[in-house]
PDB file of C-alpha atoms in Angstrom:
ATOM      1  CA  MET N  21       8.367 -47.966  34.024  1.00  0.00           C
ATOM      2  CA  ARG N  22       8.287 -46.792  37.625  1.00  0.00           C
ATOM      3  CA  VAL N  23       5.702 -48.233  39.965  1.00  0.00           C
ATOM      4  CA  ASN N  24       4.105 -44.834  40.640  1.00  0.00           C
ATOM      5  CA  ARG N  25       3.703 -44.277  36.887  1.00  0.00           C
ATOM      6  CA  ILE N  26       1.946 -47.613  36.495  1.00  0.00           C
ATOM      7  CA  LEU N  27      -0.294 -46.966  39.496  1.00  0.00           C
ATOM      8  CA  LEU N  28      -1.413 -43.679  37.924  1.00  0.00           C
ATOM      9  CA  SER N  29      -1.616 -44.743  34.287  1.00  0.00           C
ATOM     10  CA  VAL N  30      -3.754 -47.858  34.807  1.00  0.00           C
ATOM     11  CA  PRO N  31      -6.680 -46.095  36.568  1.00  0.00           C
ATOM     12  CA  LEU N  32      -6.585 -43.182  34.121  1.00  0.00           C
ATOM     13  CA  ILE N  33      -6.674 -45.514  31.128  1.00  0.00           C
ATOM     14  CA  ILE N  34      -9.509 -47.578  32.598  1.00  0.00           C
ATOM     15  CA  VAL N  35     -11.606 -44.508  33.432  1.00  0.00           C
ATOM     16  CA  ALA N  36     -10.979 -43.035  29.987  1.00  0.00           C
ATOM     17  CA  LEU N  37     -11.947 -46.302  28.312  1.00  0.00           C
ATOM     18  CA  VAL N  38     -15.162 -46.626  30.336  1.00  0.00           C
ATOM     19  CA  ILE N  39     -16.207 -43.061  29.490  1.00  0.00           C
ATOM     20  CA  GLN N  40     -15.226 -43.632  25.867  1.00  0.00           C
ATOM     21  CA  VAL N  41     -17.370 -46.744  25.505  1.00  0.00           C
ATOM     22  CA  SER N  42     -20.325 -45.859  27.709  1.00  0.00           C
ATOM     23  CA  VAL N  43     -20.728 -42.129  26.984  1.00  0.00           C
ATOM     24  CA  LEU N  44     -18.828 -40.751  24.001  1.00  0.00           C
ATOM     25  CA  ALA N  45     -19.518 -43.679  21.713  1.00  0.00           C
ATOM     26  CA  ARG N  46     -23.270 -43.264  22.296  1.00  0.00           C
ATOM     27  CA  LEU N  47     -23.450 -39.593  21.359  1.00  0.00           C
ATOM     28  CA  HIS N  48     -23.871 -40.490  17.666  1.00  0.00           C
ATOM     29  CA  LEU N  49     -21.982 -37.428  16.500  1.00  0.00           C
ATOM     30  CA  PRO N  50     -21.418 -37.013  12.760  1.00  0.00           C
ATOM     31  CA  GLY N  51     -18.124 -38.412  11.602  1.00  0.00           C
ATOM     32  CA  ALA N  52     -15.649 -39.719  14.153  1.00  0.00           C
ATOM     33  CA  VAL N  53     -16.030 -40.185  17.910  1.00  0.00           C
ATOM     34  CA  PRO N  54     -14.108 -37.993  20.409  1.00  0.00           C
ATOM     35  CA  ASP N  55     -11.152 -40.140  21.449  1.00  0.00           C
ATOM     36  CA  LEU N  56     -10.699 -39.675  25.198  1.00  0.00           C
ATOM     37  CA  LEU N  57      -8.341 -42.648  25.335  1.00  0.00           C
ATOM     38  CA  LEU N  58      -6.041 -41.034  22.785  1.00  0.00           C
ATOM     39  CA  LEU N  59      -5.966 -37.757  24.734  1.00  0.00           C
ATOM     40  CA  THR N  60      -5.103 -39.604  27.952  1.00  0.00           C
ATOM     41  CA  VAL N  61      -2.219 -41.378  26.242  1.00  0.00           C
ATOM     42  CA  LEU N  62      -0.985 -38.062  24.836  1.00  0.00           C
ATOM     43  CA  GLY N  63      -1.045 -36.384  28.246  1.00  0.00           C
ATOM     44  CA  LEU N  64       0.967 -39.200  29.812  1.00  0.00           C
ATOM     45  CA  ALA N  65       3.411 -39.412  26.893  1.00  0.00           C
ATOM     46  CA  LEU N  66       4.162 -35.673  27.063  1.00  0.00           C
ATOM     47  CA  VAL N  67       5.384 -36.198  30.635  1.00  0.00           C
ATOM     48  CA  TYR N  68       6.827 -39.726  30.594  1.00  0.00           C
ATOM     49  CA  GLY N  69       8.595 -39.564  27.225  1.00  0.00           C
ATOM     50  CA  HIS N  70       8.636 -41.838  24.184  1.00  0.00           C
ATOM     51  CA  VAL N  71       9.305 -45.137  25.979  1.00  0.00           C
ATOM     52  CA  GLY N  72       6.568 -44.614  28.555  1.00  0.00           C
ATOM     53  CA  GLY N  73       4.249 -43.254  25.879  1.00  0.00           C
ATOM     54  CA  ALA N  74       4.743 -46.338  23.698  1.00  0.00           C
ATOM     55  CA  LEU N  75       4.137 -48.761  26.580  1.00  0.00           C
ATOM     56  CA  ILE N  76       1.075 -46.885  27.835  1.00  0.00           C
ATOM     57  CA  GLY N  77      -0.284 -46.532  24.306  1.00  0.00           C
ATOM     58  CA  PHE N  78       0.092 -50.234  23.614  1.00  0.00           C
ATOM     59  CA  GLY N  79      -1.626 -51.205  26.874  1.00  0.00           C
ATOM     60  CA  ALA N  80      -4.446 -48.713  26.367  1.00  0.00           C
ATOM     61  CA  GLY N  81      -4.990 -49.780  22.773  1.00  0.00           C
ATOM     62  CA  LEU N  82      -5.010 -53.459  23.714  1.00  0.00           C
ATOM     63  CA  LEU N  83      -7.694 -52.816  26.333  1.00  0.00           C
ATOM     64  CA  ALA N  84      -9.733 -50.945  23.729  1.00  0.00           C
ATOM     65  CA  ASP N  85      -9.328 -53.855  21.304  1.00  0.00           C
ATOM     66  CA  LEU N  86     -10.638 -56.335  23.878  1.00  0.00           C
ATOM     67  CA  ALA N  87     -13.370 -54.160  25.413  1.00  0.00           C
ATOM     68  CA  PRO N  88     -16.893 -54.670  24.038  1.00  0.00           C
ATOM     69  CA  PRO N  89     -18.337 -53.723  21.641  1.00  0.00           C
ATOM     70  CA  ALA N  90     -15.031 -53.938  19.733  1.00  0.00           C
ATOM     71  CA  ASP N  91     -15.659 -54.987  16.130  1.00  0.00           C
ATOM     72  CA  HIS N  92     -12.084 -55.121  14.834  1.00  0.00           C
ATOM     73  CA  ALA N  93      -9.097 -57.437  15.123  1.00  0.00           C
ATOM     74  CA  ALA N  94      -7.305 -57.453  18.470  1.00  0.00           C
ATOM     75  CA  GLY N  95      -4.047 -55.525  18.367  1.00  0.00           C
ATOM     76  CA  ARG N  96      -5.116 -53.049  15.706  1.00  0.00           C
ATOM     77  CA  TYR N  97      -5.725 -50.092  17.994  1.00  0.00           C
ATOM     78  CA  ALA N  98      -2.858 -51.211  20.244  1.00  0.00           C
ATOM     79  CA  LEU N  99      -0.473 -50.713  17.327  1.00  0.00           C
ATOM     80  CA  VAL N 100      -1.962 -47.303  16.550  1.00  0.00           C
ATOM     81  CA  LEU N 101      -1.721 -45.957  20.111  1.00  0.00           C
ATOM     82  CA  CYS N 102       1.736 -47.464  20.589  1.00  0.00           C
ATOM     83  CA  VAL N 103       3.055 -45.514  17.597  1.00  0.00           C
ATOM     84  CA  ILE N 104       1.187 -42.340  18.582  1.00  0.00           C
ATOM     85  CA  GLY N 105       2.404 -42.560  22.196  1.00  0.00           C
ATOM     86  CA  TYR N 106       5.992 -43.033  21.039  1.00  0.00           C
ATOM     87  CA  LEU N 107       5.885 -40.080  18.636  1.00  0.00           C
ATOM     88  CA  ALA N 108       4.167 -37.816  21.172  1.00  0.00           C
ATOM     89  CA  GLY N 109       6.802 -38.694  23.763  1.00  0.00           C
ATOM     90  CA  LEU N 110       9.528 -37.491  21.410  1.00  0.00           C
ATOM     91  CA  VAL N 111       8.301 -33.892  21.746  1.00  0.00           C
ATOM     92  CA  LYS N 112       8.306 -34.052  25.546  1.00  0.00           C
ATOM     93  CA  PRO N 113      10.113 -31.030  27.071  1.00  0.00           C
ATOM     94  CA  GLU N 114      13.146 -31.688  29.246  1.00  0.00           C
ATOM     95  CA  ASN N 115      11.426 -30.736  32.521  1.00  0.00           C
ATOM     96  CA  GLY N 116       8.030 -32.151  31.560  1.00  0.00           C
ATOM     97  CA  ARG N 117       6.433 -28.691  31.777  1.00  0.00           C
ATOM     98  CA  ILE N 118       4.968 -26.884  28.779  1.00  0.00           C
ATOM     99  CA  LYS N 119       4.699 -23.110  28.970  1.00  0.00           C
ATOM    100  CA  SER N 120       2.459 -22.590  25.941  1.00  0.00           C
ATOM    101  CA  ALA N 121      -0.728 -24.380  24.935  1.00  0.00           C
ATOM    102  CA  THR N 122       0.130 -24.150  21.241  1.00  0.00           C
ATOM    103  CA  GLY N 123       2.481 -27.130  21.310  1.00  0.00           C
ATOM    104  CA  PRO N 124       0.067 -29.594  22.934  1.00  0.00           C
ATOM    105  CA  MET N 125      -2.787 -28.479  20.690  1.00  0.00           C
ATOM    106  CA  LEU N 126      -0.665 -29.124  17.609  1.00  0.00           C
ATOM    107  CA  VAL N 127       0.261 -32.520  19.026  1.00  0.00           C
ATOM    108  CA  VAL N 128      -3.442 -33.293  19.555  1.00  0.00           C
ATOM    109  CA  VAL N 129      -4.367 -32.369  15.994  1.00  0.00           C
ATOM    110  CA  ALA N 130      -1.450 -34.336  14.554  1.00  0.00           C
ATOM    111  CA  ALA N 131      -2.273 -37.336  16.758  1.00  0.00           C
ATOM    112  CA  ALA N 132      -5.959 -37.264  15.824  1.00  0.00           C
ATOM    113  CA  ILE N 133      -5.191 -37.170  12.101  1.00  0.00           C
ATOM    114  CA  GLY N 134      -2.303 -39.628  12.379  1.00  0.00           C
ATOM    115  CA  SER N 135      -4.236 -42.155  14.450  1.00  0.00           C
ATOM    116  CA  THR N 136      -7.183 -42.031  12.035  1.00  0.00           C
ATOM    117  CA  LEU N 137      -4.945 -42.535   9.009  1.00  0.00           C
ATOM    118  CA  LEU N 138      -2.963 -45.299  10.692  1.00  0.00           C
ATOM    119  CA  TYR N 139      -6.105 -47.061  11.885  1.00  0.00           C
ATOM    120  CA  ALA N 140      -7.606 -46.894   8.402  1.00  0.00           C
ATOM    121  CA  GLY N 141      -4.342 -48.069   6.854  1.00  0.00           C
ATOM    122  CA  VAL N 142      -4.054 -51.069   9.158  1.00  0.00           C
ATOM    123  CA  GLY N 143      -7.725 -51.816   8.500  1.00  0.00           C
ATOM    124  CA  ALA N 144      -7.121 -51.777   4.763  1.00  0.00           C
ATOM    125  CA  LEU N 145      -4.353 -54.338   5.205  1.00  0.00           C
ATOM    126  CA  VAL N 146      -6.683 -56.721   7.039  1.00  0.00           C
ATOM    127  CA  GLY N 147      -9.612 -56.164   4.675  1.00  0.00           C
ATOM    128  CA  ASP N 148     -11.616 -53.584   6.664  1.00  0.00           C
ATOM    129  CA  THR N 149     -12.961 -50.975   4.218  1.00  0.00           C
ATOM    130  CA  ALA N 150     -15.337 -49.153   6.596  1.00  0.00           C
ATOM    131  CA  ALA N 151     -13.343 -45.919   6.343  1.00  0.00           C
ATOM    132  CA  ARG N 152     -13.959 -45.785   2.603  1.00  0.00           C
ATOM    133  CA  HIS N 153     -17.717 -46.045   3.000  1.00  0.00           C
ATOM    134  CA  VAL N 154     -17.886 -43.392   5.742  1.00  0.00           C
ATOM    135  CA  GLY N 155     -15.505 -41.003   4.005  1.00  0.00           C
ATOM    136  CA  LEU N 156     -11.911 -40.621   5.127  1.00  0.00           C
ATOM    137  CA  THR N 157     -11.874 -36.843   4.713  1.00  0.00           C
ATOM    138  CA  GLY N 158     -14.872 -36.389   6.975  1.00  0.00           C
ATOM    139  CA  LEU N 159     -13.347 -38.725   9.560  1.00  0.00           C
ATOM    140  CA  LEU N 160     -10.094 -36.786   9.611  1.00  0.00           C
ATOM    141  CA  PHE N 161     -11.807 -33.411   9.996  1.00  0.00           C
ATOM    142  CA  SER N 162     -14.259 -34.528  12.661  1.00  0.00           C
ATOM    143  CA  ALA N 163     -11.621 -36.464  14.626  1.00  0.00           C
ATOM    144  CA  ALA N 164      -9.290 -33.463  14.739  1.00  0.00           C
ATOM    145  CA  LEU N 165     -12.171 -31.113  15.649  1.00  0.00           C
ATOM    146  CA  TYR N 166     -13.641 -33.250  18.421  1.00  0.00           C
ATOM    147  CA  ASP N 167     -10.285 -34.086  19.989  1.00  0.00           C
ATOM    148  CA  LEU N 168      -9.190 -30.465  19.816  1.00  0.00           C
ATOM    149  CA  LEU N 169     -12.347 -29.332  21.615  1.00  0.00           C
ATOM    150  CA  LEU N 170     -11.994 -32.026  24.275  1.00  0.00           C
ATOM    151  CA  ALA N 171      -8.224 -31.677  24.765  1.00  0.00           C
ATOM    152  CA  PRO N 172      -8.217 -28.570  27.060  1.00  0.00           C
ATOM    153  CA  PHE N 173     -10.358 -30.473  29.565  1.00  0.00           C
ATOM    154  CA  VAL N 174      -8.249 -33.641  29.509  1.00  0.00           C
ATOM    155  CA  VAL N 175      -4.592 -33.187  28.550  1.00  0.00           C
ATOM    156  CA  PRO N 176      -3.596 -30.500  31.119  1.00  0.00           C
ATOM    157  CA  GLY N 177      -5.194 -32.446  33.978  1.00  0.00           C
ATOM    158  CA  VAL N 178      -3.527 -35.703  32.956  1.00  0.00           C
ATOM    159  CA  MET N 179      -0.148 -33.973  32.656  1.00  0.00           C
ATOM    160  CA  PHE N 180      -0.593 -32.380  36.080  1.00  0.00           C
ATOM    161  CA  LEU N 181      -1.357 -35.731  37.707  1.00  0.00           C
ATOM    162  CA  ALA N 182       1.548 -37.363  35.877  1.00  0.00           C
ATOM    163  CA  ARG N 183       4.001 -34.730  37.087  1.00  0.00           C
ATOM    164  CA  ARG N 184       2.728 -35.027  40.658  1.00  0.00           C
ATOM    165  CA  ALA N 185       3.074 -38.808  40.582  1.00  0.00           C
ATOM    166  CA  ASP N 186       6.508 -38.604  38.985  1.00  0.00           C
ATOM    167  CA  ASN N 187       7.735 -36.235  41.728  1.00  0.00           C
ATOM    168  CA  ASP N 188       6.257 -38.232  44.606  1.00  0.00           C
ATOM    169  CA  PRO N 189       7.782 -36.870  47.855  1.00  0.00           C
ATOM    170  CA  LEU N 190       7.374 -40.268  49.544  1.00  0.00           C
ATOM    171  CA  ALA N 191       9.459 -41.899  46.821  1.00  0.00           C
ATOM    172  CA  GLU N 192      12.147 -39.237  47.185  1.00  0.00           C
ATOM    173  CA  THR N 193      12.180 -39.701  50.957  1.00  0.00           C
ATOM    174  CA  ASN N 194      12.549 -43.467  50.631  1.00  0.00           C
ATOM    175  CA  ALA N 195      15.323 -43.059  48.087  1.00  0.00           C
ATOM    176  CA  ALA N 196      17.178 -40.666  50.384  1.00  0.00           C
ATOM    177  CA  ALA N 197      16.744 -43.024  53.353  1.00  0.00           C
ATOM    178  CA  THR N 198      18.289 -45.930  51.457  1.00  0.00           C
ATOM    179  CA  SER N 199      21.276 -43.957  50.157  1.00  0.00           C
ATOM    180  CA  PRO N 200      24.634 -44.913  51.739  1.00  0.00           C
ATOM    181  CA  ASP N 201      25.637 -41.357  52.628  1.00  0.00           C
ATOM    182  CA  ILE N 202      22.866 -38.812  53.116  1.00  0.00           C
ATOM    183  CA  SER N 203      25.339 -35.984  53.794  1.00  0.00           C
ATOM    184  CA  SER N 204      26.643 -36.283  50.233  1.00  0.00           C
ATOM    185  CA  GLY N 205      23.237 -35.516  48.661  1.00  0.00           C
ATOM    186  CA  TRP N 206      22.434 -32.310  46.866  1.00  0.00           C
ATOM    187  CA  LEU N 207      21.322 -29.344  48.981  1.00  0.00           C
ATOM    188  CA  SER N 208      17.601 -28.729  48.710  1.00  0.00           C
ATOM    189  CA  SER N 209      18.252 -25.060  48.025  1.00  0.00           C
ATOM    190  CA  GLY N 210      19.613 -25.950  44.595  1.00  0.00           C
ATOM    191  CA  THR N 211      22.956 -24.228  45.045  1.00  0.00           C
ATOM    192  CA  GLY N 212      24.779 -27.072  43.363  1.00  0.00           C
ATOM    193  CA  LEU N 213      26.992 -27.762  46.381  1.00  0.00           C
ATOM    194  CA  ARG N 214      27.313 -31.029  48.246  1.00  0.00           C
ATOM    195  CA  ILE N 215      27.208 -31.157  52.014  1.00  0.00           C
ATOM    196  CA  GLY N 216      29.986 -33.695  52.193  1.00  0.00           C
ATOM    197  CA  GLY N 217      32.163 -31.655  49.855  1.00  0.00           C
ATOM    198  CA  ARG N 218      31.686 -28.520  51.961  1.00  0.00           C
ATOM    199  CA  ARG N 219      32.640 -30.370  55.133  1.00  0.00           C
ATOM    200  CA  GLY N 220      35.730 -31.810  53.472  1.00  0.00           C
ATOM    201  CA  GLY N 221      36.725 -28.372  52.191  1.00  0.00           C
ATOM    202  CA  LEU N 222      36.332 -26.791  55.624  1.00  0.00           C
ATOM    203  CA  LYS N 223      38.470 -29.508  57.221  1.00  0.00           C
ATOM    204  CA  THR N 224      41.159 -28.984  54.610  1.00  0.00           C
ATOM    205  CA  LYS N 225      41.161 -25.206  55.155  1.00  0.00           C
ATOM    206  CA  VAL N 226      41.398 -25.640  58.942  1.00  0.00           C
ATOM    207  CA  ALA N 227      44.303 -28.065  58.581  1.00  0.00           C
ATOM    208  CA  ARG N 228      46.167 -25.714  56.240  1.00  0.00           C
ATOM    209  CA  SER N 229      45.647 -22.744  58.557  1.00  0.00           C
ATOM    210  CA  ARG N 230      46.985 -24.744  61.506  1.00  0.00           C
ATOM    211  CA  THR N 231      50.008 -25.833  59.487  1.00  0.00           C
ATOM    212  CA  ALA N 232      50.716 -22.256  58.402  1.00  0.00           C
ATOM    213  CA  ARG N 233      50.326 -20.998  61.974  1.00  0.00           C
ATOM    214  CA  ALA N 234      52.705 -23.667  63.255  1.00  0.00           C
ATOM    215  CA  GLY N 235      55.228 -22.710  60.587  1.00  0.00           C
ATOM    216  CA  ARG N 236      55.071 -19.043  61.583  1.00  0.00           C
ATOM    217  CA  ILE N 237      55.508 -19.900  65.259  1.00  0.00           C
ATOM    218  CA  LYS N 238      58.558 -22.042  64.478  1.00  0.00           C
ATOM    219  CA  GLY N 239      60.039 -19.245  62.394  1.00  0.00           C
ATOM    220  CA  VAL N 240      59.615 -16.787  65.260  1.00  0.00           C
ATOM    221  CA  LYS N 241      61.327 -19.136  67.711  1.00  0.00           C
ATOM    222  CA  ARG N 242      64.290 -19.604  65.390  1.00  0.00           C
ATOM    223  CA  LEU N 243      64.739 -15.847  65.178  1.00  0.00           C
TER     224      LEU N 243
END
């Protein structure tokens, strides 16, 4: 991952985890708990793609596994968020910009249900049957509802920050300064022409015109 992506993702994940543990987990809502960490991972994955989403999801889930008052095996939530981040990154648009809110909302609902099912499934493999006692159906409904209500306040802001960090003008300036030939870069107007190519074409046209003019002058002298 790029350095600017890491510098943005780490603070966002830490802030989301702190709010998740200190505020949302203490609301004692019926059913599941609003998953701010999941929504943060989704917002980053929709901009950074499946590879970035998987890496960010794994790191965020591992922090959640180690943060108190975690009562499950370390690596369980890391696996869940890694898979969710990877799958969410697969639906990332080419330019990282989403015109309609329908797509992200569907991703949020699918991620909320998928993460709950995957977490319960992994728990069943390691002997954790808490989901059965609480009621899996109620967990799925409440998780999707809470995350869907919280998503408009989280996902668009995270995606905006991710796009801004990914298109850092300082990084572009440094990259242009270290390039071997600045004149061969793309024109900022987006015309698709290269400065070096235009200069070469003009020189070629001037040379041809001079050659043609010299040929005409020689032909006149011979006459």
